[in-house]
mmCIF file with all atom_site columns, C-alpha atoms in Angstrom:
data_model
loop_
_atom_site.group_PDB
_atom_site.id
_atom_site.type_symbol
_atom_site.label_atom_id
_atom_site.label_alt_id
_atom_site.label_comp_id
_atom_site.label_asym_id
_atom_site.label_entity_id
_atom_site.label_seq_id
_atom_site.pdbx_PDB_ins_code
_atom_site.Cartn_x
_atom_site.Cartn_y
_atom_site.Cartn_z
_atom_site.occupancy
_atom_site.B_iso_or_equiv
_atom_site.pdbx_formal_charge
_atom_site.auth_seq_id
_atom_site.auth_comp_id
_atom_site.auth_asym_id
_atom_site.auth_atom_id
_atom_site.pdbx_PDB_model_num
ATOM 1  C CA . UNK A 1 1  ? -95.360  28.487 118.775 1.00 53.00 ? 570 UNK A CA 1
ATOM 2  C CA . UNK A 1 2  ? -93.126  29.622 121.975 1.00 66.00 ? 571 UNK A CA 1
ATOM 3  C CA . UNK A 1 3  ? -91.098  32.559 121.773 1.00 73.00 ? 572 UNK A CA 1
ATOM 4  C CA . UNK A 1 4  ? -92.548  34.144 118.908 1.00 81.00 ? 573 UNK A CA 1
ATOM 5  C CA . UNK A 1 5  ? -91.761  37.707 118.129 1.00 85.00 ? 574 UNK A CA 1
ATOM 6  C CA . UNK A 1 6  ? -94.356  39.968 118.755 1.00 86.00 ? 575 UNK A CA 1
ATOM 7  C CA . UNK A 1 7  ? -94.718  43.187 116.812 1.00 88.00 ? 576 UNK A CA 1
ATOM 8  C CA . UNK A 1 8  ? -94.514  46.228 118.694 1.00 88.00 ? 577 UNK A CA 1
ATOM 9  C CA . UNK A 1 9  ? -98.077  47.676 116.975 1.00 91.00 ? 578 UNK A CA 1
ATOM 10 C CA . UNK A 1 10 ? -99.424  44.855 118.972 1.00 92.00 ? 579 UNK A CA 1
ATOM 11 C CA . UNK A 1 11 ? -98.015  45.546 121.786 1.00 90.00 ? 580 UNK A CA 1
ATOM 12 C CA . UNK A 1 12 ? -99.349  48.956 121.690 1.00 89.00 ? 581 UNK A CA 1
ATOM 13 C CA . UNK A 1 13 ? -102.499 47.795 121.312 1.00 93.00 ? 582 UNK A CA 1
ATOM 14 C CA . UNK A 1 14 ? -102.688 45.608 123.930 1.00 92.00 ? 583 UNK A CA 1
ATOM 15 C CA . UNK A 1 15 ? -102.305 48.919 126.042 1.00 90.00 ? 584 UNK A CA 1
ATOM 16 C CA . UNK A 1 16 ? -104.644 51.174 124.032 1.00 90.00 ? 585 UNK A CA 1
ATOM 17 C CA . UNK A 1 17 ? -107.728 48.023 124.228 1.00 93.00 ? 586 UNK A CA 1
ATOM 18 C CA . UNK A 1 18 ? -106.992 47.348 127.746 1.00 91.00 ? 587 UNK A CA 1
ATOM 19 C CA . UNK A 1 19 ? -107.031 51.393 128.972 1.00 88.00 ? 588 UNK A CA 1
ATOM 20 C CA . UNK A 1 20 ? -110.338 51.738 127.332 1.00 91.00 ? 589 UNK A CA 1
ATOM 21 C CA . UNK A 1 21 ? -111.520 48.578 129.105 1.00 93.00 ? 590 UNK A CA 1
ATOM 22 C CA . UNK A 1 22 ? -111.643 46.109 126.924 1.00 95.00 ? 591 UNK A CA 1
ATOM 23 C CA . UNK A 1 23 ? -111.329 42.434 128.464 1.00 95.00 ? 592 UNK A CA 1
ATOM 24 C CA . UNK A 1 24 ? -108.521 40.479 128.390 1.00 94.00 ? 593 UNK A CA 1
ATOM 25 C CA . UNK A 1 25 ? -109.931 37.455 126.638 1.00 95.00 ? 594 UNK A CA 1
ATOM 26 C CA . UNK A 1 26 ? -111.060 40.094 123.794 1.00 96.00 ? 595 UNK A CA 1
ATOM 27 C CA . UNK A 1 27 ? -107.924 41.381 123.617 1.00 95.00 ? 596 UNK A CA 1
ATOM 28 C CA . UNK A 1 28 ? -106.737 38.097 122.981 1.00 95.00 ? 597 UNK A CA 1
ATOM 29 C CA . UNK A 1 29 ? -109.029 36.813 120.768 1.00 95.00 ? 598 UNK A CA 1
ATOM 30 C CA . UNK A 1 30 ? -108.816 40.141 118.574 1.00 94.00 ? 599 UNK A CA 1
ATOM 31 C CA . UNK A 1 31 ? -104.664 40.149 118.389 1.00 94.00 ? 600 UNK A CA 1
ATOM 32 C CA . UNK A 1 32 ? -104.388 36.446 117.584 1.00 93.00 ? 601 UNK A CA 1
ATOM 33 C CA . UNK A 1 33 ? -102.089 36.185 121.147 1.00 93.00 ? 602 UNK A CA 1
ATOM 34 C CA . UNK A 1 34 ? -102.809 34.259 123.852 1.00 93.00 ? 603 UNK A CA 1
ATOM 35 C CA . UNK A 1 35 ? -104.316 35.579 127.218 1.00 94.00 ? 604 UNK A CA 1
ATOM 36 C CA . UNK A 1 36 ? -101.108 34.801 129.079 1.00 94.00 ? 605 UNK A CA 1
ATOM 37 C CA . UNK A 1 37 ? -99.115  36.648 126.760 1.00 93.00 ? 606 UNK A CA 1
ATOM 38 C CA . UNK A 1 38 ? -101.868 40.086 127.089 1.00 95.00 ? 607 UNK A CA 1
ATOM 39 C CA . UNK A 1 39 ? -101.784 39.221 130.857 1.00 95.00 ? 608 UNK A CA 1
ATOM 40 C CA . UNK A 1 40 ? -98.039  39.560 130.886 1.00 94.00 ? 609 UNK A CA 1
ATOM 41 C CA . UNK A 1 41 ? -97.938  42.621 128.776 1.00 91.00 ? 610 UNK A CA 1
ATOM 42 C CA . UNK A 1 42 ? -100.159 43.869 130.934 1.00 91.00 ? 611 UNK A CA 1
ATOM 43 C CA . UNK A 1 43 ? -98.411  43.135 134.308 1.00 92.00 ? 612 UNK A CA 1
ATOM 44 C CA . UNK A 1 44 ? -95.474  44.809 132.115 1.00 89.00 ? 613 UNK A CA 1
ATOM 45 C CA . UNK A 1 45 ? -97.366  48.260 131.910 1.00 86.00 ? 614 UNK A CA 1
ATOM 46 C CA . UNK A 1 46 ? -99.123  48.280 135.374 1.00 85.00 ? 615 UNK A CA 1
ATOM 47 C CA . UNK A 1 47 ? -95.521  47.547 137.252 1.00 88.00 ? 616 UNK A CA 1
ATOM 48 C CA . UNK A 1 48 ? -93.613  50.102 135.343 1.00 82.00 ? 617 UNK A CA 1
ATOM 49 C CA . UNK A 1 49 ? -96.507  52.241 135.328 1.00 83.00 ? 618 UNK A CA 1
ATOM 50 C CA . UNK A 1 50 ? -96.411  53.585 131.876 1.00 75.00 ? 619 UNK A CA 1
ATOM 51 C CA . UNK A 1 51 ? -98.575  56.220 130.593 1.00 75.00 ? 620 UNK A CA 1
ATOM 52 C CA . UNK A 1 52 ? -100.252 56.258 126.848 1.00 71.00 ? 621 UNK A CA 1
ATOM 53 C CA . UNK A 1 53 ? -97.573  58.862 125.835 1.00 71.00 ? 622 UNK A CA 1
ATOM 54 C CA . UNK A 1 54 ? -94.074  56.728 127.067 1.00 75.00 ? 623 UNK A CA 1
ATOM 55 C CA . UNK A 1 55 ? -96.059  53.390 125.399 1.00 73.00 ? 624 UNK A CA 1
ATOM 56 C CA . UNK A 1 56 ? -96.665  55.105 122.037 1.00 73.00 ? 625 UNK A CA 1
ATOM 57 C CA . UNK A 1 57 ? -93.364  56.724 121.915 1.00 76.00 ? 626 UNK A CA 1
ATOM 58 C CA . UNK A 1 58 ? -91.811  53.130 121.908 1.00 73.00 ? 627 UNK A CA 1
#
């Protein structure tokens, strides 16, 4: 369904799977999102350059 909300515990899990290297595709496949949307997210974090401490404060 397009423009779902997404909760923000996802979100923050996105970040915490991906810095511990987890792939993309099992990020995906373990959130119930699709890869573009982790792949965004993603983009999201590495452009803004968050840190685990700013992302879990959200």
């Amino acid at each position: 369904m397009a423009n779902k909300q997404i909760d923000m515990r996802k979100i923050k899990q996105i970040f915490r799977l991906y810095s511990q290297g987890v792939s993309k595709r099992q990020i995906s496949s373990s959130l119930g999102l699709s890869r573009n949307t982790i792949t965004k997210y993603i983009a999201f974090f590495q452009r803004y350059q968050f840190t685990s401490y700013e992302v879990s404060a959200m």
